[in-house]
Structures are given as C-alpha cells and as structure tokens.
Amino acid sequence: MCGWCYGATPLIEVLQANPVIELVMHPGGMIPGRAIEESFRRHILQADSRIAAMTGAKFGERYQAKVSGHEPLILDSYQTALAVVVAQEIAGKGFAMLKAIQSAHFIDGKDTSDLAILQQLAVDLGQGEAEWEKAIAKTKLRLTEIISSSQALMQKLQVRGFPTLLIEKTNQWVTLDHAAFYGHQTGWRDYIAKALGA
C-alpha cells in the first residue's frame, strides 16, 4: 500500500532476477485496515506526484479518482501482506502477488482490502481457489506475529520506513541506498554487484 514501495518495484525486480540473491520480503504492516481521512488523501496525492517524477511509476486514472474523490477509501496493509505471504508460502509467488496487488491498486483503483479481489489475483497467477482459501484461513491466525517479527527486525537493525532494502551476507546486514537509483536500473545493477562483492 506504500507508494514508495510501488516506485521501488523495478529495483526489486533486479534483485529478484539476480541468481545470487534470495529475495525475502518482510511485511511491515504500515496501515491496519481503516478509512483514510481527507488530509491523508491529500498527502497521498502529493507523494504520488513526487514518486511518479522520481521513479517513473504510473498511477492510473481510476486510482487517482478514487483517492481524490469523496467515497470512503479503505487501505489495509494487513490484508495485502496476508496475500503476499500466502502466495509465497504455497507457490513461491510472493513477489508476483505483490506486483499484481500494486497494479490492481495503483493502476486499476481496485479495493485490495477485499479478500475476494486478492483471491482473484491469486487465481490469475495460477492458484487454485480451494487451496488459497484454506491457506488464507490458516495464515491469518499468525499474521500479527509475522508482522510483529518484521517490525522487531527493523528495530534490531535500526532501520525504518518503507521500503527498506538490505542485503544479509555472511551474517552481516548492509542497508542499500535504493533511493539514489530510482529510475536508474543499470546503475542499480552495478551498485548491487559491488554490494555483493562481485
């Protein structure tokens, strides 16, 4: 649900494609399901404008109309985190689910707090409905624990904000300066190669 995470997706795609890297995503639980007030809507639109300018990310007309409109706007990082975790656990498709959710939200303006919409995204990725529903029900029981674990890791590593990208190598954590490479994937690849010691 974070616009900056959406803007960073092309950089994360570079990490995902690198055969040396195992991409592990940790949901931070930025927005527990709630209606977004008018002042935060304005903040989102202003931030989206900056994100688009810096990263080249596209924000669809339906999404922009939804955020700038007067109908209730519900954002829920917990439901989307649940979908990403389940997609990863049952099919190894967590990142594919993340991208599908981002497209549904930021391009199509769909309500990604709706589990039915998230299930349809999973089905579109090749997941069977029955297995998905069973896994969602099971994982939902430990979602708070998963998010708390992510938040504890952030505190331990003294990082904050979304997204935060780190490389763990030989039991050492290195924070990646991804913001310097928004819109510059070639430079980002070189930066990652150096961070890996390649």
GROMACS .gro file of N, CA and C in nm, residues 167-174:
model
   24
  167ILE      N    1   2.085  -0.621   0.235
  167ILE     CA    2   2.146  -0.747   0.196
  167ILE      C    3   2.207  -0.809   0.321
  168GLU      N    4   2.176  -0.936   0.343
  168GLU     CA    5   2.239  -1.012   0.451
  168GLU      C    6   2.345  -1.102   0.387
  169LYS      N    7   2.469  -1.081   0.428
  169LYS     CA    8   2.581  -1.157   0.371
  169LYS      C    9   2.678  -1.193   0.481
  170THR      N   10   2.706  -1.321   0.494
  170THR     CA   11   2.795  -1.373   0.600
  170THR      C   12   2.757  -1.316   0.736
  171ASN      N   13   2.626  -1.324   0.766
  171ASN     CA   14   2.571  -1.280   0.895
  171ASN      C   15   2.588  -1.130   0.921
  172GLN      N   16   2.612  -1.053   0.817
  172GLN     CA   17   2.619  -0.908   0.829
  172GLN      C   18   2.509  -0.846   0.743
  173TRP      N   19   2.449  -0.739   0.794
  173TRP     CA   20   2.343  -0.671   0.721
  173TRP      C   21   2.397  -0.539   0.664
  174VAL      N   22   2.368  -0.515   0.537
  174VAL     CA   23   2.408  -0.390   0.471
  174VAL      C   24   2.283  -0.323   0.417
   0.00000   0.00000   0.00000
